[in-house]
Amino acid sequence: MMKLQKSLIAVSLLAALSACSDSDNDSKPTQEVCGIDNCTKFTILHTNDNHGRFWENSYGEYGMAARKTLVDQIRAEVEADGGYSLLLSGGDINTGVPESDLQDAKPDFIGMNLIGYDAMAVGNHEFDNPLSVLDMQADLAEFPFLAANIYKMDGTRYFAPYKVFTLGDLRIAVVGLTTEDTVKIGNPEFISELTFTDPKEELKKVIAEIEENQSADLVFATTHMGHYSNGNHASNAPGDVALARAMKEGQLAAVIGGHSQNPVCMNADGSDYDADFAPGGDCKPDQQNGTWIMQAHEWGKYVGRADFEYYGGKLHLAGYELVPVNLAKFDGYNPEKDADGNIVRIADQIEPDHFVKEVLKPYQEAGQAQLDVVIGSTDKTFVGGDRNVVRARQAAIGQLLISAQRTHPQINADFGIMNGGGIRADIAEGDISYRHVLTVQPFGNVVAKASMKGEELTTYLAALATIEGAGKNGGYAHFSNIEMTVDCDAKSVEIDKINGNTFDANSNYSFSIPNFSASGGDGYPVIDVINTGLVDADILRNYVETSSPLSWADYEPQGEVTYINNPTGYTGGCGAAPVTE
């Protein structure tokens, strides 16, 4: 038995002996002790934001075959202890890995069927494809897609709002909710006939219906809305914290979430995230207004496990953890290895389920084969593998990548920014395959959208444009659809035009930027953004497909960004000149 499972049994035994819980510390009379009388024990297992990761990565981390083994082990343990279990998903099964994307996430939903999911929230990335693809996925899934706040033009809901599960003598209603931001970050071509209503108001309606019909003892929500500490959602739509606070205390037992792709592990007083949380460590879920809120990071890296006990008419959390799924220990950028050369894991190695792996293997192989299919062409090489180009001066490949990002229909920004360190290879003259795209942008970075008033934007761009170390610093910024002069000595910028229009310090401007950069990567200032969830390589693939043949001359910079007063005399950027020009 795994070490982590042993610890959970100890927690459950302690809870039974002391007859107390994290949610209610009052002592209980003997007849209310779980295991003695009128007690139902159940475990909620959960994942979210799969984003195409049906297969393990190159280090043997996560993957649905290993997840199957882990889920089966936990379920067997829970059943042997007289309990019940449900497996929920916080949505976003689609988009992120080409082997999945190229096959409309069929292997992901087949894998979820084999693992035995009970229900799923509908994520915003479920709308990255035509609705016919979503309908196919819903038919393929052997579990319900739940979304109480998505309506069709005829006024009916697209999916069932909730499902009631009977666990022994206990009835649990699981309600599905989707972020309102889908309207902003979803593909307008595919969602124009749908309406996304306020999840808070929709949940109130559903709870009223459940209470009127007395159809459930507890209400859980599986959501794709995001967890933002203390409800500080910035430019994102309100998430799970706001949802819990909007309900009457006691109406909503727990939220099993997704979308923000963070492990929801709070510090001791619950005021903010636990800065010391590390994979395999203790995790205290959030609690707002009597509602537990949980999220298991992303990609199936963890399976969240919440052990509940219901007795005395109240719900008690007996134990919680995020169980790592073959996550490796890293020494810097490389996984640690033992004396025999094997990768060292955070927790005990989970043997992937053989049957699941065999079923999914043909999909992995088919996806790999499709990576070499030609998706476009170029008349000249876009140089991206030379650091003295992409980390030193405005370049055609920077313009190409930003053009793809800022003009994407789910972003549609006034201009764009790209860090030179995120450009890793050339796009050679001739035919272009998806595999070529993945060598240029191999990190799977998400592209975000930001908005600033002109005056604030001037200060922000000055910080980016005057980063020193040309030829070395990956933070060297490429810009597209903006005209400005950068003063390296004064560390300032003078913006002339954005999107072809004269710059106005009092106007608001939107721009695309890698989420890595917006989060402080390469020393950039941290800014609030809308997380589109769109992966850079996927955006570039779509752009190459629709814009080919590419003409290199259309992307070669024409002096839109000019550098002056560089003490070194170099005019391509601020700081030292590259090794060669």
Coordinates of C-alpha atoms in Angstrom, one line a residue:
M1 CA 0.0 0.0 0.0
M2 CA 1.3 3.4 -0.8
K3 CA 2.7 5.6 1.9
L4 CA 0.2 8.4 1.2
Q5 CA -2.8 6.0 1.4
K6 CA -1.6 4.8 4.8
S7 CA -1.5 8.4 6.0
L8 CA -5.1 8.9 4.9
I9 CA -6.2 5.9 6.8
A10 CA -4.6 7.2 9.9
V11 CA -6.3 10.6 9.4
S12 CA -9.7 8.8 9.0
L13 CA -9.2 6.8 12.1
L14 CA -8.2 9.8 14.1
A15 CA -11.3 11.6 12.9
A16 CA -13.5 8.7 14.0
L17 CA -11.9 8.5 17.4
S18 CA -12.1 12.2 18.2
A19 CA -15.5 12.7 16.5
C20 CA -14.4 16.0 15.1
S21 CA -13.5 17.4 11.7
D22 CA -11.9 20.3 10.0
S23 CA -15.3 21.8 9.3
D24 CA -16.8 21.4 12.8
N25 CA -14.6 21.2 15.9
D26 CA -17.4 20.8 18.4
S27 CA -17.3 17.5 20.3
K28 CA -20.0 15.0 19.2
P29 CA -22.0 12.6 21.3
T30 CA -21.0 9.0 20.9
Q31 CA -23.9 8.1 18.7
E32 CA -22.7 10.7 16.1
V33 CA -19.2 9.2 15.7
C34 CA -18.7 8.0 12.2
G35 CA -18.7 4.2 12.1
I36 CA -21.0 3.8 15.0
D37 CA -24.4 5.0 13.8
N38 CA -26.0 6.7 10.8
C39 CA -22.7 7.6 9.1
T40 CA -21.9 7.5 5.4
K41 CA -18.2 7.7 4.3
F42 CA -17.4 8.7 0.8
T43 CA -14.4 9.9 -1.2
I44 CA -14.4 12.4 -4.0
L45 CA -11.6 11.9 -6.5
H46 CA -10.9 14.7 -8.9
T47 CA -8.8 16.0 -11.8
N48 CA -9.1 19.0 -14.1
D49 CA -7.6 20.7 -17.1
N50 CA -6.4 17.5 -18.8
H51 CA -5.6 19.4 -22.0
G52 CA -4.9 16.4 -24.1
R53 CA -2.5 14.6 -21.8
F54 CA -3.8 11.1 -22.3
W55 CA -0.3 9.8 -22.6
E56 CA 2.6 10.0 -20.2
N57 CA 5.3 12.6 -21.0
S58 CA 9.0 11.9 -21.9
Y59 CA 9.8 11.5 -18.2
G60 CA 7.1 9.0 -17.6
E61 CA 5.0 11.5 -15.6
Y62 CA 1.1 11.4 -15.3
G63 CA -0.8 9.7 -18.2
M64 CA -4.2 8.0 -18.1
A65 CA -2.8 4.5 -17.7
A66 CA -1.1 5.3 -14.4
R67 CA -4.1 7.4 -13.3
K68 CA -6.3 4.3 -13.9
T69 CA -4.1 2.2 -11.6
L70 CA -4.1 4.9 -8.9
V71 CA -7.9 5.4 -9.0
D72 CA -8.6 1.7 -8.9
Q73 CA -6.3 1.3 -5.8
I74 CA -8.1 4.2 -4.0
R75 CA -11.5 3.0 -4.9
A76 CA -10.8 -0.5 -3.7
E77 CA -9.4 0.8 -0.4
V78 CA -12.5 3.0 0.1
E79 CA -14.9 0.2 -0.6
A80 CA -13.0 -2.2 1.7
D81 CA -13.5 0.5 4.5
G82 CA -17.3 0.5 3.8
G83 CA -17.2 3.8 1.8
Y84 CA -18.3 5.0 -1.6
S85 CA -16.5 7.0 -4.2
L86 CA -17.1 9.4 -7.1
L87 CA -14.6 10.6 -9.8
L88 CA -15.2 14.1 -11.1
S89 CA -13.5 16.2 -13.7
G90 CA -13.2 20.0 -13.7
G91 CA -13.2 20.1 -17.5
D92 CA -10.9 21.4 -20.3
I93 CA -10.2 17.9 -21.7
N94 CA -9.4 19.5 -25.1
T95 CA -6.5 21.5 -26.5
G96 CA -2.8 21.3 -25.6
V97 CA -1.1 18.3 -27.0
P98 CA -1.0 17.7 -30.8
E99 CA -1.5 13.9 -30.5
S100 CA -4.9 14.7 -28.9
D101 CA -5.8 17.8 -30.8
L102 CA -5.3 16.1 -34.2
Q103 CA -7.8 13.4 -33.1
D104 CA -10.5 15.7 -31.5
A105 CA -9.5 14.4 -28.0
K106 CA -11.0 11.0 -28.7
P107 CA -8.2 9.2 -26.9
D108 CA -8.8 11.4 -23.8
F109 CA -12.5 10.6 -23.6
I110 CA -11.9 6.9 -24.2
G111 CA -9.3 7.0 -21.4
M112 CA -11.8 8.7 -19.1
N113 CA -14.3 6.0 -19.8
L114 CA -11.8 3.3 -19.0
I115 CA -10.8 5.0 -15.7
G116 CA -14.5 5.4 -14.8
Y117 CA -15.3 9.1 -14.5
D118 CA -18.7 9.8 -13.0
A119 CA -19.3 13.4 -14.3
M120 CA -17.5 16.3 -15.8
A121 CA -17.8 20.1 -15.9
V122 CA -17.8 21.6 -19.3
G123 CA -14.7 23.7 -19.8
N124 CA -14.2 26.7 -22.1
H125 CA -11.8 24.7 -24.3
E126 CA -14.5 22.2 -25.0
F127 CA -15.6 25.0 -27.4
D128 CA -12.3 25.2 -29.3
N129 CA -13.9 23.0 -32.0
P130 CA -17.2 23.1 -33.9
L131 CA -20.2 22.1 -31.8
S132 CA -20.4 18.9 -33.8
V133 CA -17.1 17.8 -32.3
L134 CA -18.4 18.6 -28.8
D135 CA -21.5 16.6 -29.4
M136 CA -19.4 13.7 -30.6
Q137 CA -17.4 13.8 -27.5
A138 CA -20.5 14.0 -25.3
D139 CA -21.9 10.9 -27.1
L140 CA -18.5 9.1 -26.7
A141 CA -18.3 9.8 -23.0
E142 CA -19.9 7.2 -20.7
F143 CA -20.5 9.9 -18.1
P144 CA -22.5 13.1 -18.2
F145 CA -21.2 16.6 -19.3
L146 CA -22.8 19.0 -16.7
A147 CA -23.3 22.7 -17.3
A148 CA -26.2 24.6 -15.6
N149 CA -25.4 27.9 -17.2
I150 CA -25.0 27.2 -20.9
Y151 CA -28.2 27.8 -22.9
K152 CA -29.1 27.3 -26.6
M153 CA -31.0 29.8 -28.7
D154 CA -34.3 28.1 -27.9
G155 CA -33.9 28.8 -24.2
T156 CA -33.0 25.2 -23.2
R157 CA -29.8 24.1 -21.6
Y158 CA -27.2 22.6 -23.8
F159 CA -26.3 20.0 -21.2
A160 CA -27.9 18.6 -18.0
P161 CA -27.5 21.0 -15.1
Y162 CA -26.8 18.3 -12.5
K163 CA -26.9 14.7 -11.7
V164 CA -27.9 13.0 -8.4
F165 CA -25.7 10.2 -7.2
T166 CA -26.9 7.8 -4.5
L167 CA -24.1 6.7 -2.1
G168 CA -25.7 4.2 0.4
D169 CA -28.4 6.2 2.2
L170 CA -26.9 9.6 1.0
R171 CA -28.0 11.4 -2.1
I172 CA -25.5 13.9 -3.6
A173 CA -26.4 16.3 -6.4
V174 CA -23.4 17.3 -8.5
V175 CA -24.0 20.6 -10.4
G176 CA -21.9 21.6 -13.4
L177 CA -20.9 25.3 -14.1
T178 CA -18.7 26.9 -16.7
T179 CA -16.9 30.3 -16.6
E180 CA -18.6 33.2 -18.2
D181 CA -15.2 34.1 -19.7
T182 CA -15.9 31.5 -22.4
V183 CA -17.7 34.3 -24.2
K184 CA -14.4 36.3 -24.3
I185 CA -11.9 33.5 -24.8
G186 CA -14.0 30.9 -26.7
N187 CA -14.0 30.8 -30.5
P188 CA -16.8 33.1 -31.6
E189 CA -17.4 31.0 -34.7
F190 CA -18.5 28.1 -32.5
I191 CA -20.3 29.8 -29.6
S192 CA -22.3 32.5 -31.3
E193 CA -25.6 30.6 -30.8
L194 CA -24.9 29.9 -27.1
T195 CA -25.5 32.0 -24.0
F196 CA -23.3 31.7 -20.8
T197 CA -25.3 33.0 -17.8
D198 CA -24.0 34.0 -14.4
P199 CA -23.0 30.7 -12.6
K200 CA -23.9 32.2 -9.2
E201 CA -27.5 32.9 -10.2
E202 CA -27.8 29.7 -12.1
L203 CA -26.6 27.7 -9.0
K204 CA -29.2 29.4 -6.8
K205 CA -31.9 28.3 -9.3
V206 CA -30.7 24.7 -9.3
I207 CA -30.4 24.5 -5.5
A208 CA -33.9 25.9 -5.1
E209 CA -35.2 23.2 -7.5
I210 CA -33.3 20.4 -5.6
E211 CA -34.6 21.7 -2.2
E212 CA -38.1 22.0 -3.5
N213 CA -38.1 18.4 -4.8
Q214 CA -36.0 17.1 -1.8
S215 CA -34.0 15.2 -4.4
A216 CA -30.6 15.4 -2.6
D217 CA -29.1 15.6 0.9
L218 CA -26.0 17.5 -0.3
V219 CA -25.1 19.7 -3.2
F220 CA -21.6 19.6 -4.7
A221 CA -20.5 21.7 -7.7
T222 CA -18.0 20.6 -10.4
T223 CA -16.9 23.8 -12.0
H224 CA -14.6 25.2 -14.6
M225 CA -14.4 28.8 -13.3
G226 CA -11.0 29.1 -11.6
H227 CA -9.9 29.5 -8.0
Y228 CA -8.6 33.0 -7.1
S229 CA -7.4 33.5 -3.5
N230 CA -9.8 35.6 -1.5
G231 CA -11.9 36.1 -4.6
N232 CA -9.3 38.4 -6.2
H233 CA -10.0 37.4 -9.8
A234 CA -8.5 40.5 -11.5
S235 CA -9.6 40.7 -15.1
N236 CA -10.9 37.1 -15.1
A237 CA -14.5 36.3 -14.4
P238 CA -15.4 35.6 -10.8
G239 CA -14.5 32.1 -9.8
D240 CA -15.1 29.4 -7.2
V241 CA -14.6 31.7 -4.2
A242 CA -17.2 34.2 -5.4
L243 CA -19.5 31.3 -6.1
A244 CA -19.2 29.9 -2.6
R245 CA -19.7 33.3 -1.0
A246 CA -22.8 34.0 -3.0
M247 CA -24.7 31.0 -1.6
K248 CA -26.4 30.7 1.8
E249 CA -24.0 29.0 4.2
G250 CA -24.7 25.3 4.2
Q251 CA -26.3 25.2 0.8
L252 CA -23.2 24.2 -1.1
A253 CA -21.0 21.5 0.4
A254 CA -18.0 21.6 -1.9
V255 CA -16.7 22.9 -5.2
I256 CA -14.5 20.6 -7.3
G257 CA -12.9 23.1 -9.7
G258 CA -10.7 23.8 -12.7
H259 CA -9.7 26.5 -15.1
S260 CA -7.0 28.4 -13.1
Q261 CA -4.8 25.3 -13.2
N262 CA -3.3 25.8 -9.7
P263 CA -3.1 23.3 -6.8
V264 CA -5.5 24.9 -4.3
C265 CA -3.4 24.4 -1.2
M266 CA -3.9 27.2 1.4
N267 CA -1.8 28.4 4.3
A268 CA -2.7 27.7 7.9
D269 CA -5.2 30.6 8.3
G270 CA -6.6 30.1 4.8
S271 CA -5.8 33.7 3.7
D272 CA -3.6 32.8 0.7
Y273 CA -1.9 30.0 -1.1
D274 CA 0.6 27.9 0.8
A275 CA 3.9 29.2 -0.6
D276 CA 5.7 26.1 0.8
F277 CA 3.5 23.5 -1.0
A278 CA 5.5 21.1 -3.0
P279 CA 4.4 17.9 -4.9
G280 CA 3.7 15.2 -2.4
G281 CA 3.3 17.6 0.5
D282 CA 0.4 18.4 2.7
C283 CA -2.4 20.3 1.1
K284 CA -5.2 22.2 2.9
P285 CA -8.1 23.0 0.6
D286 CA -9.8 26.4 0.7
Q287 CA -13.0 26.8 2.7
Q288 CA -15.4 29.8 2.1
N289 CA -18.7 30.3 3.7
G290 CA -18.8 26.7 4.9
T291 CA -18.0 25.4 1.4
W292 CA -14.8 23.3 0.7
I293 CA -13.0 24.3 -2.6
M294 CA -10.6 22.0 -4.3
Q295 CA -8.5 21.9 -7.5
A296 CA -5.8 19.4 -8.6
H297 CA -3.5 21.7 -10.6
E298 CA -3.5 20.4 -14.3
W299 CA -2.8 17.6 -16.8
G300 CA -3.5 14.7 -14.4
K301 CA -0.3 15.5 -12.5
Y302 CA -2.3 14.7 -9.4
V303 CA -5.5 12.9 -8.4
G304 CA -7.2 14.9 -5.7
R305 CA -8.6 12.8 -2.9
A306 CA -11.2 14.2 -0.4
D307 CA -12.4 11.7 2.2
F308 CA -15.8 12.9 3.6
E309 CA -17.9 11.6 6.5
Y310 CA -21.6 12.5 6.8
Y311 CA -23.2 12.0 10.2
G312 CA -25.3 14.0 12.6
G313 CA -26.8 15.8 9.6
K314 CA -23.4 17.4 8.9
L315 CA -20.6 16.9 6.4
H316 CA -17.0 16.5 7.8
L317 CA -13.8 16.4 5.8
A318 CA -11.7 13.6 7.3
G319 CA -8.7 13.9 5.0
Y320 CA -7.5 15.5 1.9
E321 CA -4.4 15.2 -0.4
L322 CA -3.2 15.7 -3.9
V323 CA -1.7 12.3 -4.9
P324 CA 1.2 12.8 -7.4
V325 CA 1.0 10.6 -10.5
N326 CA 4.6 9.5 -11.2
L327 CA 5.9 13.1 -10.9
A328 CA 9.7 13.3 -11.0
K329 CA 12.0 15.0 -8.6
F330 CA 13.9 17.7 -10.5
D331 CA 17.4 19.1 -10.0
G332 CA 17.0 22.3 -11.9
Y333 CA 15.8 21.5 -15.4
N334 CA 16.6 17.8 -15.3
P335 CA 15.0 15.0 -13.3
E336 CA 17.0 13.4 -10.6
K337 CA 18.2 9.8 -11.2
D338 CA 19.3 7.1 -8.9
A339 CA 22.5 5.0 -9.1
D340 CA 21.0 2.8 -11.7
G341 CA 20.0 5.7 -13.9
N342 CA 16.3 5.5 -13.1
I343 CA 14.2 8.7 -12.6
V344 CA 13.5 9.4 -9.0
R345 CA 9.8 10.0 -8.2
I346 CA 8.1 12.3 -5.7
A347 CA 6.1 9.3 -4.4
D348 CA 6.0 5.5 -5.0
Q349 CA 6.1 4.5 -8.7
I350 CA 2.6 3.8 -10.1
E351 CA 2.6 1.0 -12.6
P352 CA 0.5 2.1 -15.6
D353 CA -2.5 -0.1 -16.3
H354 CA -1.6 -2.4 -19.1
F355 CA -5.0 -2.6 -20.8
V356 CA -5.5 1.2 -20.8
K357 CA -2.0 1.7 -22.3
E358 CA -2.7 -0.8 -25.0
V359 CA -6.0 0.8 -25.9
L360 CA -4.5 4.3 -26.1
K361 CA -1.2 3.3 -27.8
P362 CA -2.6 3.3 -31.4
Y363 CA -3.9 6.9 -30.8
Q364 CA -0.5 8.0 -29.6
E365 CA 1.2 6.4 -32.6
A366 CA -1.3 7.9 -35.0
G367 CA -0.9 11.3 -33.5
Q368 CA 2.9 11.1 -33.8
A369 CA 2.5 10.1 -37.5
Q370 CA 0.3 13.2 -38.1
L371 CA 3.0 15.5 -36.8
D372 CA 4.9 15.0 -40.1
V373 CA 2.0 15.9 -42.3
V374 CA 2.7 19.1 -44.3
I375 CA 0.6 22.0 -43.0
G376 CA 2.1 24.9 -45.1
S377 CA 5.2 26.3 -46.7
T378 CA 7.5 29.4 -46.7
D379 CA 9.5 31.0 -49.5
K380 CA 12.4 31.8 -47.2
T381 CA 13.9 30.6 -43.9
F382 CA 12.6 32.3 -40.8
V383 CA 15.7 32.4 -38.6
G384 CA 14.8 31.5 -35.0
G385 CA 17.5 29.2 -33.8
D386 CA 20.2 31.9 -33.7
R387 CA 20.2 33.7 -30.4
N388 CA 22.1 36.6 -31.9
V389 CA 18.9 37.2 -34.0
V390 CA 16.0 36.4 -31.7
R391 CA 17.6 37.8 -28.5
A392 CA 19.1 40.8 -30.2
R393 CA 16.8 42.5 -32.7
Q394 CA 13.4 42.6 -34.1
A395 CA 13.1 39.7 -36.5
A396 CA 10.8 38.2 -39.1
I397 CA 10.1 35.1 -37.0
G398 CA 9.1 37.3 -34.0
Q399 CA 6.6 39.1 -36.3
L400 CA 5.3 35.8 -37.6
L401 CA 4.6 34.3 -34.1
I402 CA 3.1 37.5 -32.7
S403 CA 0.9 37.9 -35.8
A404 CA -0.4 34.4 -35.3
Q405 CA -1.2 35.1 -31.6
R406 CA -2.6 38.6 -31.7
T407 CA -4.9 37.9 -34.7
H408 CA -6.3 34.6 -33.3
P409 CA -10.1 35.0 -33.2
Q410 CA -10.1 34.2 -29.5
I411 CA -7.5 37.0 -28.8
N412 CA -8.0 39.7 -31.4
A413 CA -5.5 42.2 -29.8
D414 CA -4.3 45.6 -30.9
F415 CA -0.7 44.5 -30.8
G416 CA 1.5 41.7 -29.5
I417 CA 4.6 41.0 -27.5
M418 CA 6.9 37.9 -27.6
N419 CA 10.0 37.1 -25.6
G420 CA 13.0 36.1 -27.7
G421 CA 13.8 33.2 -25.3
G422 CA 10.5 31.5 -26.3
I423 CA 11.7 31.2 -30.0
R424 CA 13.9 28.1 -30.2
A425 CA 14.4 27.0 -33.9
D426 CA 14.3 28.1 -37.5
I427 CA 11.3 27.5 -39.9
A428 CA 13.3 26.4 -42.9
E429 CA 12.4 27.3 -46.5
G430 CA 10.0 24.9 -48.1
D431 CA 7.3 22.7 -46.6
I432 CA 6.3 23.1 -43.0
S433 CA 5.0 20.3 -40.8
Y434 CA 3.5 20.5 -37.3
R435 CA 6.7 18.8 -36.0
H436 CA 8.6 21.9 -37.3
V437 CA 6.2 24.2 -35.4
L438 CA 6.8 22.2 -32.2
T439 CA 10.6 22.7 -32.5
V440 CA 10.1 26.5 -32.8
Q441 CA 7.8 26.6 -29.7
P442 CA 8.4 23.4 -27.7
F443 CA 7.4 24.6 -24.2
G444 CA 3.6 24.5 -24.6
N445 CA 3.3 28.1 -23.3
V446 CA -0.2 29.5 -23.0
V447 CA -0.8 32.9 -24.7
A448 CA -2.7 35.5 -22.6
K449 CA -4.5 38.7 -23.4
A450 CA -3.9 41.9 -21.5
S451 CA -5.3 45.4 -21.6
M452 CA -3.9 48.7 -20.3
K453 CA -4.5 52.4 -20.5
G454 CA -2.0 54.2 -22.7
E455 CA -0.2 55.9 -19.9
E456 CA 0.3 52.7 -18.0
L457 CA 1.2 50.9 -21.2
T458 CA 4.1 53.4 -21.8
T459 CA 5.7 52.5 -18.5
Y460 CA 5.2 48.8 -19.0
L461 CA 6.7 48.7 -22.5
A462 CA 9.7 50.8 -21.3
A463 CA 10.5 48.1 -18.8
L464 CA 10.4 45.4 -21.5
A465 CA 12.0 47.3 -24.4
T466 CA 15.1 48.3 -22.4
I467 CA 16.0 44.9 -21.1
E468 CA 19.8 44.6 -21.5
G469 CA 22.0 41.8 -22.7
A470 CA 21.3 41.6 -26.4
G471 CA 22.3 38.2 -27.7
K472 CA 22.0 36.7 -24.3
N473 CA 18.9 37.6 -22.4
G474 CA 15.8 35.6 -23.3
G475 CA 13.7 38.5 -22.2
Y476 CA 14.5 40.5 -25.3
A477 CA 11.1 41.6 -26.5
H478 CA 9.7 41.4 -30.0
F479 CA 6.8 43.7 -30.8
S480 CA 4.2 43.6 -33.6
N481 CA 1.6 46.1 -34.9
I482 CA 3.1 48.9 -32.8
E483 CA 5.5 51.8 -33.8
M484 CA 7.7 53.3 -31.1
T485 CA 11.2 54.7 -30.3
V486 CA 13.1 53.1 -27.4
D487 CA 15.6 55.3 -25.5
C488 CA 18.1 52.9 -24.0
D489 CA 19.8 55.6 -21.9
A490 CA 16.6 57.1 -20.5
K491 CA 15.0 53.7 -20.3
S492 CA 11.8 55.1 -21.8
V493 CA 9.7 54.6 -24.9
E494 CA 7.8 57.0 -27.1
I495 CA 4.8 55.3 -28.8
D496 CA 3.7 56.7 -32.1
K497 CA 1.1 54.3 -33.4
I498 CA -0.8 51.1 -32.3
N499 CA -2.8 49.1 -34.8
G500 CA -2.2 51.8 -37.4
N501 CA -3.8 54.5 -35.2
T502 CA -2.1 57.5 -33.5
F503 CA -1.3 56.6 -29.9
D504 CA -3.5 58.2 -27.2
A505 CA -2.3 58.0 -23.6
N506 CA -6.0 58.1 -22.5
S507 CA -7.1 55.2 -24.6
N508 CA -7.2 51.5 -23.7
Y509 CA -5.1 49.0 -25.7
S510 CA -5.1 45.2 -25.7
F511 CA -2.1 43.0 -26.5
S512 CA -1.2 39.3 -26.7
I513 CA 1.7 38.1 -24.5
P514 CA 2.9 34.7 -23.4
N515 CA 1.5 33.9 -19.9
F516 CA 5.1 33.0 -18.9
S517 CA 6.1 36.6 -19.5
A518 CA 3.0 38.1 -17.9
S519 CA 3.7 36.1 -14.8
G520 CA 7.1 37.6 -14.3
G521 CA 9.2 35.3 -16.5
D522 CA 12.5 36.7 -17.8
G523 CA 12.2 39.6 -15.2
Y524 CA 9.1 41.1 -16.8
P525 CA 6.7 43.0 -14.5
V526 CA 3.8 40.8 -13.3
I527 CA 0.5 42.0 -14.9
D528 CA -3.1 40.9 -14.8
V529 CA -4.2 39.0 -17.9
I530 CA -7.0 36.9 -19.3
N531 CA -5.8 33.4 -19.5
T532 CA -7.0 32.2 -22.9
G533 CA -5.6 28.7 -22.4
L534 CA -4.5 28.7 -26.0
V535 CA -1.1 27.0 -26.5
D536 CA 1.4 28.9 -28.6
A537 CA 2.4 26.0 -30.9
D538 CA -1.3 25.2 -31.6
I539 CA -1.9 28.9 -32.5
L540 CA 1.1 28.9 -34.9
R541 CA 0.0 25.6 -36.5
N542 CA -3.5 27.1 -37.3
Y543 CA -1.9 30.2 -38.6
V544 CA 0.5 28.4 -40.9
E545 CA -2.4 26.3 -42.2
T546 CA -4.6 29.2 -43.1
S547 CA -1.9 31.7 -44.2
S548 CA 0.4 29.6 -46.4
P549 CA 2.3 30.0 -48.5
L550 CA 4.1 32.4 -46.2
S551 CA 6.1 35.2 -47.7
W552 CA 9.1 36.0 -45.5
A553 CA 9.1 39.6 -46.8
D554 CA 5.6 40.2 -45.3
Y555 CA 7.1 39.7 -41.8
E556 CA 10.5 41.3 -42.0
P557 CA 10.6 44.4 -39.7
Q558 CA 10.7 47.8 -41.4
G559 CA 12.0 49.9 -38.5
E560 CA 8.7 50.0 -36.6
V561 CA 10.7 49.7 -33.4
T562 CA 13.8 52.0 -33.2
Y563 CA 16.5 52.0 -30.5
I564 CA 18.4 55.1 -29.7
N565 CA 21.1 56.3 -27.2
N566 CA 22.6 52.9 -26.6
P567 CA 25.9 53.5 -24.9
T568 CA 27.4 50.6 -26.8
G569 CA 26.4 52.2 -30.1
Y570 CA 24.4 49.0 -31.0
T571 CA 21.1 49.9 -32.6
G572 CA 19.3 46.5 -32.5
G573 CA 18.5 46.6 -28.9
C574 CA 19.6 47.9 -25.5
G575 CA 22.9 46.8 -23.9
A576 CA 25.8 44.9 -25.3
A577 CA 25.7 44.0 -29.0
P578 CA 25.4 40.3 -29.9
V579 CA 28.5 38.3 -30.5
T580 CA 28.1 38.5 -34.3
E581 CA 25.8 40.5 -36.4

